[in-house]
Every structure is written in structure tokens, then in C-alpha cells.
Coordinates of C-alpha atoms in Angstrom, one line a residue:
V12 CA 43.7 -50.7 15.8
P13 CA 45.6 -53.6 14.2
Y14 CA 43.9 -54.2 10.8
E15 CA 45.4 -56.5 8.2
N16 CA 45.5 -55.1 4.7
A17 CA 43.2 -57.8 3.4
C18 CA 40.7 -55.8 1.4
L19 CA 39.8 -52.2 0.5
N20 CA 37.5 -51.9 3.5
H21 CA 40.4 -52.5 5.8
Y22 CA 42.8 -50.4 3.6
Y23 CA 40.7 -47.3 3.9
C24 CA 39.1 -48.0 7.3
T25 CA 38.5 -45.5 10.1
P26 CA 36.7 -47.7 12.7
N27 CA 34.7 -46.2 15.5
K28 CA 37.3 -47.4 18.0
L29 CA 39.8 -45.1 16.5
F30 CA 37.7 -42.1 17.5
D31 CA 36.6 -43.7 20.8
F32 CA 40.3 -43.9 21.8
V33 CA 40.7 -40.2 20.8
S34 CA 37.7 -39.2 22.8
V35 CA 38.9 -40.8 26.0
G36 CA 42.6 -39.9 25.5
L37 CA 44.0 -43.4 24.9
P38 CA 47.1 -43.5 22.7
I39 CA 46.6 -45.5 19.5
L40 CA 48.6 -48.4 18.1
A41 CA 47.4 -48.8 14.5
S42 CA 48.3 -50.5 11.3
D43 CA 50.2 -48.4 8.8
L44 CA 47.2 -48.0 6.5
P45 CA 46.3 -44.6 4.8
E46 CA 43.4 -43.3 6.9
L47 CA 44.7 -44.7 10.2
K48 CA 48.1 -43.2 9.4
K49 CA 46.5 -39.9 8.6
V50 CA 45.0 -39.6 12.1
V51 CA 47.9 -41.0 14.0
E52 CA 50.6 -38.9 12.2
T53 CA 48.6 -35.7 11.8
Y54 CA 48.0 -35.5 15.6
G55 CA 50.8 -37.5 16.9
V56 CA 48.4 -39.6 19.0
G57 CA 50.1 -43.0 18.7
R58 CA 52.4 -45.3 16.8
L59 CA 52.1 -47.2 13.5
L60 CA 52.7 -50.9 13.2
T61 CA 55.1 -52.1 10.6
S62 CA 54.0 -55.7 11.0
L63 CA 51.1 -57.5 12.7
E64 CA 53.5 -60.1 14.2
P65 CA 52.9 -60.5 17.9
A66 CA 56.6 -59.6 18.7
T67 CA 56.3 -56.4 16.7
I68 CA 53.0 -55.4 18.4
A69 CA 54.5 -56.1 21.8
Q70 CA 57.6 -54.1 21.1
E71 CA 55.6 -51.1 19.7
L72 CA 53.3 -51.3 22.7
D73 CA 56.2 -51.3 25.1
T74 CA 57.7 -48.3 23.3
M75 CA 54.5 -46.4 23.4
L76 CA 53.7 -47.2 27.0
S77 CA 57.2 -46.2 28.2
N78 CA 56.5 -42.5 27.4
L79 CA 52.8 -41.6 27.3
E80 CA 53.1 -37.9 28.0
P81 CA 53.5 -36.7 24.4
Y82 CA 50.5 -38.7 23.3
R83 CA 48.4 -37.3 26.1
Q84 CA 49.3 -33.7 25.1
N85 CA 48.7 -34.4 21.4
M86 CA 45.4 -36.1 22.2
L87 CA 44.0 -32.8 23.4
L88 CA 44.5 -31.3 20.0
A89 CA 42.9 -34.3 18.3
Q90 CA 39.9 -34.1 20.6
Q91 CA 39.3 -30.5 19.4
T92 CA 38.9 -31.9 15.9
Y93 CA 37.2 -35.3 16.4
N94 CA 34.3 -34.6 18.7
W95 CA 30.5 -34.8 18.3
E96 CA 29.9 -31.1 18.3
K97 CA 32.0 -30.7 15.1
E98 CA 31.1 -34.0 13.5
G99 CA 27.4 -33.6 14.4
A100 CA 27.3 -30.1 12.7
K101 CA 28.7 -31.8 9.5
L102 CA 25.9 -34.4 9.6
I103 CA 23.2 -31.8 10.1
Q104 CA 24.6 -29.8 7.2
L105 CA 24.5 -32.9 5.1
Y106 CA 20.9 -33.6 6.0
Q107 CA 19.9 -30.0 5.3
G108 CA 21.4 -30.3 1.8
L109 CA 19.1 -33.2 1.0
Q110 CA 16.0 -31.1 1.4

């Protein structure tokens, strides 16, 4: 999830692919932006990029791929939080509050 800090939309983004990766158990390599950082660091499901330079991305990817087991274990915890059953209930509650 390499996003350039080019605007507030990117700065505070939590793109669908972030949660798609969690749902299928893929470790995340993300830009060091507040909301991405919150998910990655809270659950330990990946690594944060210090730069978007290709060499940095390649190095971080190699580091992450050299030891996937901790990310796989942590992903199970993240999946208990970020799933449709929990998020859907929040959406239904929001809709019910509009009535």
C-alpha cells in the first residue's frame, strides 16, 4: 500500500486493499502514514516504508518475505477485528440511527 503523502486524502487513507490483504492473510507493506501505520503497527501485520524509492521498497519487501510467520500469526488477530460481521454491524447501527 505505497501511497505518496501528496494530499490529505492520501495522508489519512485506509484503502479497501488494506483490508482485503488482512482478510486473505497477506502481509502489508505500507507507507508510513497515520491510518496505515495504525493498522500495521497495532496488529503487527506488515512493515512501513520510510521511502517510496524502488530500492527501499525492494529491501523492505525482501525483509518482510524472509520471515512471514510472525505476520501470519498477527493477521489472525487483525482478521478478528476487520471482518464484515463486525463492520457490517456498525453500518446497520449507523443506518438505524438515521431513522
